[in-house]
Coordinates of C-alpha atoms in Angstrom, one line a residue:
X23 CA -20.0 -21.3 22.8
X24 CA -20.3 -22.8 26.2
X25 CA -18.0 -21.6 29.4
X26 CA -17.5 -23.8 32.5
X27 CA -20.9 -22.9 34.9
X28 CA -24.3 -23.0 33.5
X29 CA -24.8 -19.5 35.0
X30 CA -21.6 -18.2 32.2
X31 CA -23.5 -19.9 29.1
X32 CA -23.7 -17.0 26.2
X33 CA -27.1 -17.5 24.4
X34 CA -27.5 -17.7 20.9
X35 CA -28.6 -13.5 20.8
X36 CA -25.7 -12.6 22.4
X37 CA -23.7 -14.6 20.4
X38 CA -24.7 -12.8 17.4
X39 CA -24.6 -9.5 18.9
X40 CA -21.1 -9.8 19.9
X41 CA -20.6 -11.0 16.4
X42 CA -21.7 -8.3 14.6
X43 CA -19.6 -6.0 16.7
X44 CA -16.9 -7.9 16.0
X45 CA -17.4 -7.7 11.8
X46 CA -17.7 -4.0 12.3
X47 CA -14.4 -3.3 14.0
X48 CA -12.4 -4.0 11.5
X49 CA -14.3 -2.4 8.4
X50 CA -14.3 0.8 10.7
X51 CA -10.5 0.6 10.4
X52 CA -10.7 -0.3 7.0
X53 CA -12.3 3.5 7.0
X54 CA -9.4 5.2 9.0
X55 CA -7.7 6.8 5.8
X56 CA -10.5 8.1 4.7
X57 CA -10.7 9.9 8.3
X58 CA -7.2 11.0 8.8
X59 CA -5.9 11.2 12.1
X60 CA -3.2 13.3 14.4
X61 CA -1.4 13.2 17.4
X62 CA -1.1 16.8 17.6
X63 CA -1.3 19.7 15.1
X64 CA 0.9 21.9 16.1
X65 CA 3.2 19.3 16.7
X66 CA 6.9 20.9 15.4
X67 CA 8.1 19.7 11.9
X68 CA 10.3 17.1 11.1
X69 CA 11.7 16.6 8.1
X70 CA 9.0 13.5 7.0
X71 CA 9.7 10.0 5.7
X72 CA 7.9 8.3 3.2
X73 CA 6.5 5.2 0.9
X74 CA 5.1 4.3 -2.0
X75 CA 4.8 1.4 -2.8
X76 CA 4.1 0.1 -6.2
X77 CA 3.0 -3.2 -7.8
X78 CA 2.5 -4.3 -11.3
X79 CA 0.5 -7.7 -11.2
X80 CA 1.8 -8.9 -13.9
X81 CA 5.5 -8.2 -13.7
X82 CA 7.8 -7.2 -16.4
X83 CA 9.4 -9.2 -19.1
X84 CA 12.6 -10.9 -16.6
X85 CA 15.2 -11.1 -19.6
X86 CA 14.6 -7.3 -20.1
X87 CA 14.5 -6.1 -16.7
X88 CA 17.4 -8.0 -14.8
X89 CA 20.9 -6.5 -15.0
X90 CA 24.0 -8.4 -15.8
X91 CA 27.0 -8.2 -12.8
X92 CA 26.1 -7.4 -9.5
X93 CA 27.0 -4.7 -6.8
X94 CA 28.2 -1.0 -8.0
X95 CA 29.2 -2.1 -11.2
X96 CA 26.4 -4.2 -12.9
X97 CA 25.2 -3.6 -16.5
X98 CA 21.9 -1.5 -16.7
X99 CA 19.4 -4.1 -18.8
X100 CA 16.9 -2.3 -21.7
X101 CA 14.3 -1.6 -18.9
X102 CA 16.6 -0.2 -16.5
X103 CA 18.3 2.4 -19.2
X104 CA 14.9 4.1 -18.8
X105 CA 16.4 5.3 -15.5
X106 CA 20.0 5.8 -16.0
X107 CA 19.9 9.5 -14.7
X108 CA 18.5 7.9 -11.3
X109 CA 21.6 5.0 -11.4
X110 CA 22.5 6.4 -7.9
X111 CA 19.3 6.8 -6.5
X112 CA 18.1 3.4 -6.7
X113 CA 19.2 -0.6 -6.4
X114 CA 17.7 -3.3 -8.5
X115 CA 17.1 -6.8 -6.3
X116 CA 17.2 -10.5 -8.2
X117 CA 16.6 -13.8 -6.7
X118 CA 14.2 -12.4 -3.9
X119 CA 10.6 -13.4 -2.9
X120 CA 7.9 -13.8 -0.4
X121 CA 8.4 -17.3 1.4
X122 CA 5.6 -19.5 0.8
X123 CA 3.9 -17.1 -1.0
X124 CA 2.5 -18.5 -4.3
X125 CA -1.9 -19.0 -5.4
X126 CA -1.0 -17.3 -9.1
X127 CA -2.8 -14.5 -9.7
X128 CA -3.7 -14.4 -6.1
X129 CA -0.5 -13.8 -4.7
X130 CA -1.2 -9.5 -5.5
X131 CA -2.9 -9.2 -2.3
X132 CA 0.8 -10.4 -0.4
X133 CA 2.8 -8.0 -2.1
X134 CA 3.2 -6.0 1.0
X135 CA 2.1 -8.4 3.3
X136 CA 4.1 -11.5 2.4
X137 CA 1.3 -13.5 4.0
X138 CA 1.5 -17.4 3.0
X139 CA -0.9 -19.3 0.6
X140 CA -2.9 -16.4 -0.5
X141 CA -5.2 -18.7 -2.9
X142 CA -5.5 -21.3 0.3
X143 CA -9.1 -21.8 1.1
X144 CA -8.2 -20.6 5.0
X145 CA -6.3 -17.9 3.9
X146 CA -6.4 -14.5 5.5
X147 CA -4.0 -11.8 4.7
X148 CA -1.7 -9.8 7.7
X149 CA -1.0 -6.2 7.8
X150 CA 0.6 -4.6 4.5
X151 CA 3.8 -2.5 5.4
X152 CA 2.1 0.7 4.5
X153 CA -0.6 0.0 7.6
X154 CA 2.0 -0.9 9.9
X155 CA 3.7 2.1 8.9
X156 CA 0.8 4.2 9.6
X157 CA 0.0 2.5 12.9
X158 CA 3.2 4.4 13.8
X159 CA 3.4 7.6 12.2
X160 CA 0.1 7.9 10.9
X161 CA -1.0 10.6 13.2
X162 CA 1.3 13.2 11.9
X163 CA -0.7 13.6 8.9
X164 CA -4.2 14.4 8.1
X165 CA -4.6 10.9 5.8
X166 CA -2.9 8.1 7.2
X167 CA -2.1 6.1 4.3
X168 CA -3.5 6.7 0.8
X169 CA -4.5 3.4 -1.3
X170 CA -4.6 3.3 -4.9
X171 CA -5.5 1.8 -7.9
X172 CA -5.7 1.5 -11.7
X173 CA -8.1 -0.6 -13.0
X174 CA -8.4 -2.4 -9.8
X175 CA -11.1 -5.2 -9.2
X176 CA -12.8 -3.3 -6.6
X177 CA -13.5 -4.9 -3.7
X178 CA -11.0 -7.7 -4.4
X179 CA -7.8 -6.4 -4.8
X180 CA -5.7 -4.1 -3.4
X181 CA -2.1 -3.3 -1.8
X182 CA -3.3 -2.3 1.6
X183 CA -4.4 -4.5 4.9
X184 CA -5.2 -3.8 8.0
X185 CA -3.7 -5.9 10.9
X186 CA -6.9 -8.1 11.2
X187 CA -6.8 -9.0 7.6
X188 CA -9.4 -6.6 6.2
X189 CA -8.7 -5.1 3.0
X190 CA -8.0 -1.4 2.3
X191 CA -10.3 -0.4 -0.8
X192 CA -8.7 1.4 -3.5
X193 CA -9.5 5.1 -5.1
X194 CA -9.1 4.3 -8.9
X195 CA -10.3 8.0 -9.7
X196 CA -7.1 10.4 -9.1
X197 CA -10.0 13.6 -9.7
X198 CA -11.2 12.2 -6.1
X199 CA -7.1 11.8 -4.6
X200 CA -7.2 15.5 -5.9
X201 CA -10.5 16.0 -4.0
X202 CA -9.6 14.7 -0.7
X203 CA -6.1 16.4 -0.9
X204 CA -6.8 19.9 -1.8
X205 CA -10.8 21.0 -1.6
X206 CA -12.2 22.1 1.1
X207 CA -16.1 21.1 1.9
X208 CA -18.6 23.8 2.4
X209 CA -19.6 25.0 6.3
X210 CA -22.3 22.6 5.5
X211 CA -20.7 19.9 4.4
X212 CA -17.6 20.4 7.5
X213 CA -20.7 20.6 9.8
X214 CA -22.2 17.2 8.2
X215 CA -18.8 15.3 8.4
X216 CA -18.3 16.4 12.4
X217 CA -21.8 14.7 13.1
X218 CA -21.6 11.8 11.7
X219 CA -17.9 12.0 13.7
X220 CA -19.2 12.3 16.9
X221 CA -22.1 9.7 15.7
X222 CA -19.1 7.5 15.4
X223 CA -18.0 7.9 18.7
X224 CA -21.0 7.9 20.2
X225 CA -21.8 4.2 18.5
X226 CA -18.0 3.5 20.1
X227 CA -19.4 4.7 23.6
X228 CA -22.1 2.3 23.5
X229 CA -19.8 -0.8 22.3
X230 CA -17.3 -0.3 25.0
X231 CA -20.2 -0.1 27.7
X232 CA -21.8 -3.2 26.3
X233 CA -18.6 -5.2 25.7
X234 CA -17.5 -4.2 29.4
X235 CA -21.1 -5.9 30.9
X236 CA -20.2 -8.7 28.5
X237 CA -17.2 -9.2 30.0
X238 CA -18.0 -10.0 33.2
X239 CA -19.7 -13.7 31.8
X240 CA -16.4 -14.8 30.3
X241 CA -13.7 -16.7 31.2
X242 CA -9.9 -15.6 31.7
X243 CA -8.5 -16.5 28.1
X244 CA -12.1 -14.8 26.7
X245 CA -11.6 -11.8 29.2
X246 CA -7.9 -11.1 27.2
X247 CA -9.8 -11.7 23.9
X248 CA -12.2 -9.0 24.9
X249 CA -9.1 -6.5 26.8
X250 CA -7.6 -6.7 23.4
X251 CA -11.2 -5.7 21.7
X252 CA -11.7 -2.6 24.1
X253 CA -8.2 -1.0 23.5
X254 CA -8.8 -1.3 19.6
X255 CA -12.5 0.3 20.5
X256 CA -10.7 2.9 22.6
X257 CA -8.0 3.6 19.7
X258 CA -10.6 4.4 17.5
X259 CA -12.6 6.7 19.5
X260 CA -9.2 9.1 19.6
X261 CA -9.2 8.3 16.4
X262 CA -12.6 9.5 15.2
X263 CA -11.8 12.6 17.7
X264 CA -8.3 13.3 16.1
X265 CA -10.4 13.3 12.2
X266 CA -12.3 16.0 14.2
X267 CA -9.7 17.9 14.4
X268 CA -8.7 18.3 11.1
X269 CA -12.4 18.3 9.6
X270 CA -11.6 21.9 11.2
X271 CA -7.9 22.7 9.8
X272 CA -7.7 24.2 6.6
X273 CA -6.8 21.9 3.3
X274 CA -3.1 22.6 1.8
X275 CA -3.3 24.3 -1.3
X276 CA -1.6 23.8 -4.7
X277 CA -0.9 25.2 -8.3
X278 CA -1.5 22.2 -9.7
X279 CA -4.8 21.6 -11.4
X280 CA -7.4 19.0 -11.1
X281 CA -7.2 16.1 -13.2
X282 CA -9.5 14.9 -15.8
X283 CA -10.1 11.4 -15.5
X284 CA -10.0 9.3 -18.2
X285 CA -13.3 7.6 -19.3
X286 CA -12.3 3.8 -20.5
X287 CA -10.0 1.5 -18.9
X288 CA -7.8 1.0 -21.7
X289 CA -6.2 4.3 -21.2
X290 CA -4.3 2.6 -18.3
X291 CA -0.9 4.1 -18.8
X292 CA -2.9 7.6 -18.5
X293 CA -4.0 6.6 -15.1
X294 CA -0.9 5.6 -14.3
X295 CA 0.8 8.5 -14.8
X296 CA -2.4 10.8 -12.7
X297 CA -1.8 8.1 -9.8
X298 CA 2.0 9.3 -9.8
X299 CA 1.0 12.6 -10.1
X300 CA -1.5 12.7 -6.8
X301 CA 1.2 10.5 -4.7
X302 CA 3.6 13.4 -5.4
X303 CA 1.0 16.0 -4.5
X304 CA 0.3 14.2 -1.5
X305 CA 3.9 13.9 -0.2
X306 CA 4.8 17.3 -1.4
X307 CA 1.6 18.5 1.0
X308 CA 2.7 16.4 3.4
X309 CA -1.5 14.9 3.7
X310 CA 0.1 11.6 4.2
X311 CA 3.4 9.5 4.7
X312 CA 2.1 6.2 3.3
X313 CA 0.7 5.7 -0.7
X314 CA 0.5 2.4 -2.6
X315 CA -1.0 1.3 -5.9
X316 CA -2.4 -1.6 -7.8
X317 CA -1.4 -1.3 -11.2
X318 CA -4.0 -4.1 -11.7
X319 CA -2.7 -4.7 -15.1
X320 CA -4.8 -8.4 -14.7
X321 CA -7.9 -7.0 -15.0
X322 CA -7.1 -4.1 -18.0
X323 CA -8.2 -4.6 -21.1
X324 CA -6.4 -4.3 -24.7
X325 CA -4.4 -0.9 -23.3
X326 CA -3.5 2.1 -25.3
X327 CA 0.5 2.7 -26.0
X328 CA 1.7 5.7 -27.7
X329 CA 3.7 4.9 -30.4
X330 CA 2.6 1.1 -30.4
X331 CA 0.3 -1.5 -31.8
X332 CA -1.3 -3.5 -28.9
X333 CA -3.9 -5.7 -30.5
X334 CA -4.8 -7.4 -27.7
X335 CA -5.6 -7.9 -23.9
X336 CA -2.7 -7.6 -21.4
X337 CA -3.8 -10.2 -19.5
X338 CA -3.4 -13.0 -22.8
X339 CA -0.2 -10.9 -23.9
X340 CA 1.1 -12.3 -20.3
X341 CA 0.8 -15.9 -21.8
X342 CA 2.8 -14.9 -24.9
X343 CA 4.0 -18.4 -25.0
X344 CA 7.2 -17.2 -26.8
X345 CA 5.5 -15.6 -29.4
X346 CA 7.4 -12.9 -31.1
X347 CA 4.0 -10.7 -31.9
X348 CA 3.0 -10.9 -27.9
X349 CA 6.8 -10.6 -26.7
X350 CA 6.8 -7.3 -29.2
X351 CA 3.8 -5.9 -27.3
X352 CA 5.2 -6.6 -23.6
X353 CA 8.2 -4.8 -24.4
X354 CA 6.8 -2.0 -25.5
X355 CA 4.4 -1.9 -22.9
X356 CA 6.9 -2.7 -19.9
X357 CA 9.0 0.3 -21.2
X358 CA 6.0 2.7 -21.0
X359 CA 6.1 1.6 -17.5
X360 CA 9.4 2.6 -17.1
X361 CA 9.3 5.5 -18.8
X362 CA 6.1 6.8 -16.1
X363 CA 8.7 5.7 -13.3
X364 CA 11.3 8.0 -14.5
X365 CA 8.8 10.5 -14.7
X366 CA 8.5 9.8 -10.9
X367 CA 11.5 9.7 -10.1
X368 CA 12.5 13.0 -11.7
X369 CA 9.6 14.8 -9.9
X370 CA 10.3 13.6 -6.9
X371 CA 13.8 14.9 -7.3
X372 CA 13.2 17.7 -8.6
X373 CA 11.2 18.9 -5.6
X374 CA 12.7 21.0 -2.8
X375 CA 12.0 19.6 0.4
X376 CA 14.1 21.1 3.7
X377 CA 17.3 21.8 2.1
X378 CA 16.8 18.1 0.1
X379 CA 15.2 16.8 -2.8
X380 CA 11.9 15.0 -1.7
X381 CA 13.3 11.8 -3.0
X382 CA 15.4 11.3 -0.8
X383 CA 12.8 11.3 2.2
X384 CA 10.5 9.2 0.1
X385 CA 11.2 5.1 -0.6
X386 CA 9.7 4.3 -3.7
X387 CA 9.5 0.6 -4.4
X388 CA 8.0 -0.9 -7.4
X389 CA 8.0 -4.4 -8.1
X390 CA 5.7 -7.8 -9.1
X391 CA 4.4 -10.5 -7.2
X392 CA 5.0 -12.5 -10.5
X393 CA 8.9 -13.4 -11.6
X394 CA 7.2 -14.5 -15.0
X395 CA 3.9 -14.0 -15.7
X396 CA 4.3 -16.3 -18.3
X397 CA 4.8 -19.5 -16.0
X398 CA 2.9 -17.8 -13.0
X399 CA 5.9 -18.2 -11.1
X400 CA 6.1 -16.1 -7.5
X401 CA 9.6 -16.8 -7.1
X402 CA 12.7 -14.0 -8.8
X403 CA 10.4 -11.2 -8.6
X404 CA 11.5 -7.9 -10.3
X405 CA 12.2 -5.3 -7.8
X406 CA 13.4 -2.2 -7.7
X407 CA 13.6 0.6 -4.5
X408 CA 14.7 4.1 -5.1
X409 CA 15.2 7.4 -2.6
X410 CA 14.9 7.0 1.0
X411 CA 18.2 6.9 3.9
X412 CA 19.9 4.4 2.0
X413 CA 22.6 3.7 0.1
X414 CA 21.6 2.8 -3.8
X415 CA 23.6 2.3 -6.8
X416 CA 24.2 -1.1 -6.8
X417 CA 22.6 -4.7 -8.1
X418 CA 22.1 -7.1 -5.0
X419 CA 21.8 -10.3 -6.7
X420 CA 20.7 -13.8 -4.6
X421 CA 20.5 -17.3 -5.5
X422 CA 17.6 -17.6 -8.0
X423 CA 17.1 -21.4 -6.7
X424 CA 16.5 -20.3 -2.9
X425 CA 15.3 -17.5 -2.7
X426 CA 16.4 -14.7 -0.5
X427 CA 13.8 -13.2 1.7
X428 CA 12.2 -10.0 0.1
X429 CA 10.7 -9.4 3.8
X430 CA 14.1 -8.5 4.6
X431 CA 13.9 -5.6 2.3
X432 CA 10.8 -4.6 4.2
X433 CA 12.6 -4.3 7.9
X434 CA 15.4 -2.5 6.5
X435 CA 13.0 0.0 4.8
X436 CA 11.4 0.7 8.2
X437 CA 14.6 0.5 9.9
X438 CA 15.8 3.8 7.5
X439 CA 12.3 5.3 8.1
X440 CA 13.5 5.1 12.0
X441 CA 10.9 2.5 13.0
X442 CA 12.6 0.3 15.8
X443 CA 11.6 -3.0 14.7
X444 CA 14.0 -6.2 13.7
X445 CA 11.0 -8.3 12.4
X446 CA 8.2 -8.3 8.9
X447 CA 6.2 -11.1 8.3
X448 CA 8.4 -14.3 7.0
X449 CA 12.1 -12.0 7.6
X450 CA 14.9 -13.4 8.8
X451 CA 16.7 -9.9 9.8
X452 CA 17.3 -7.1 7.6
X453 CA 18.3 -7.0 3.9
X454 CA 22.2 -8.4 3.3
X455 CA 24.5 -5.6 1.5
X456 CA 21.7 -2.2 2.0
X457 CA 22.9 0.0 4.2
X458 CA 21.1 3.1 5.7
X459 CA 22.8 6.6 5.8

């Protein structure tokens, strides 16, 4: 890179120094909900607001998941029976999807994002809603966000981004979630966490110095660039101070046991359930605000169902081609899925929170980035958002030609969360016929 006068020419060294500060930045936020951060401890409590968001990658049979009629007084489908006693706590969306957001298989990674072209060779990914959630409320809690999987192709796949486009990697073992929740280290191990802390913010000391000399050799547009740079450096060092902080505050505790993770993949719907379990723990403890999971059903082997026959990989059973053996399979596997969502569902009602049952603080959307796995279609995708400040109990049904925009959904999730923002990714405003209470 050249600037205007000879005496402003970067060399190469440089160059490359300033690059390899530049790939660090973002895996260190990558690392921030494995820190934890706060504003203030003592801070007074309010009664908290919540996600989790949910995605099964490859969706649910569409014929036995969408409900006939629309608004209050639509037709539960044979999935949605599974949650009849929650009929008022939750509304069922048809004929919405992610703008421009197709790539197959790849499209997972903008489930939350709703970033274009995800299998486009120049593709990289924005900010999931769980991060941007964090980025404000975040510091009330000693984990930002918590990201999760089952089965998930590590290192490739996962729900949560961070606003440069770096992904989030997931904790597929819910005996670690339990870990990080709930045990506290020894005085040694405390001790070892603070220094490598402050070894962090000493390495953030030396970057800022360094970038500032840097500074001085660039031109005005590069000088922003590198303004910008600083104040993500300078975030993180409160950061890293903040994670301090609660290194020394006590863990919550909890009557609940550690969980035994299972030891082959194919016990999926067991991890499924353990993952429900630790996101209730962990909004119940109030550790975090933010949870989603990968169901990564894609890369799950032949899966064990109780009660059914499932002779084969869930992956091929997705390209049943009609066949009455696969479609026979699906089913029974979809309803396990919404069987372990009722199971969620009544937890999370069932727990007191501030005079009000801890669903009703806590969104909990699960969906698809496939509207038929089948046909690897992205369009019609199967969604469904329960509890929260907003008024459920009906079917909102769009046009399943054009699509309505499911970023909608997003800013009227935030909006009831009491974020002030009008605008998600691809959305046009905020999602026609929900209204917040």
């Amino acid at each position: 890179m050249y600037i205007s006068t000879p005496s402003n020419v970067i060399s190469r060294r440089q160059m490359l120094r300033g690059i390899g500060v530049a790939m660090g930045l973002p895996l260190l936020n990558a690392m921030t909900p494995v820190f934890g951060r706060s504003t203030t401890l003592s801070a007074a409590r309010q009664t908290p607001r919540r996600l989790f968001g949910i995605c099964n990658n490859l969706g649910l049979l569409p014929e036995h998941f969408f409900p006939s009629g629309s608004g209050s007084s639509y037709q539960l489908s044979p999935y949605l029976e599974y949650l009849a006693a929650h009929r008022d706590q939750f509304s069922v969306f048809s004929g919405v999807s992610h703008p421009g957001v197709d790539g197959s298989h790849s499209s997972d990674v903008s489930f939350l994002t709703a970033a274009p072209h995800p299998a486009s060779g120049g593709f990289r990914n924005s900010i999931s809603l769980d991060q941007f959630i964090a980025e404000q409320i975040g510091n009330q809690t000693r984990f930002p966000s918590l990201t999760l999987g089952v089965n998930p192709k590590r290192g490739q796949r996962s729900l949560s981004w961070t606003r440069s486009g770096v992904l989030i990697p997931c904790e597929e073992n819910a005996s670690q979630v339990y870990r990080q929740l709930f045990l506290q280290g020894t005085d040694a191990e405390v001790d070892q966490q603070i220094r490598k802390l402050r070894l962090g913010e000493s390495i953030m000391d030396t970057v800022a110095d360094q970038s500032k000399a840097f500074q001085r050799r660039l031109g005005g547009q590069d000088r922003d660039r590198m303004d910008q740079y600083q104040t993500a450096v300078r975030e993180l060092e409160q950061r890293l101070n903040k994670a301090r902080e609660w290194e020394l505050t006590p863990k919550p505790t909890t009557t609940a046991a550690m969980p035994i993770d299972p030891d082959s993949p194919s016990a999926y719907m067991e991890k499924t359930r353990l993952m429900y379990q630790m996101a209730h723990l962990a909004f119940e403890s109030d550790s975090t605000r933010c949870v989603t999971l990968l169901l990564d059903s894609t890369n799950s082997p032949t899966i064990t169902v109780k009660g059914s026959a499932i002779s084969d990989g869930y992956h091929n059973l997705s390209h049943h081609g009609k066949n009455e053996k696969k479609l026979q399979q699906l089913r029974a596997i979809d309803e396990a899925h919404m069987s372990l969502l009722n199971e969620l569902l009544t937890n999370l009602k069932s727990t007191a929170e501030d005079g009000t049952a801890l669903l009703e603080n806590t969104l909990v959307m699960y969906g698809s980035n496939f509207g038929d796995a089948n046909k690897h279609t992205t369009t019609n995708m199967p969604v469904i958002l329960a509890g929260g400040r907003l008024r459920h109990g009906q079917h909102l049904a769009f046009d399943h030609q054009q699509n309505y925009p499911l970023p909608n959904l997003f800013v009227s999730m935030l909006q009831s969360m009491g974020l002030e923002t009008d605008k998600f990714a691809s959305s046009t405003g905020t999602m026609t016929g929900l209204d917040i209470v």
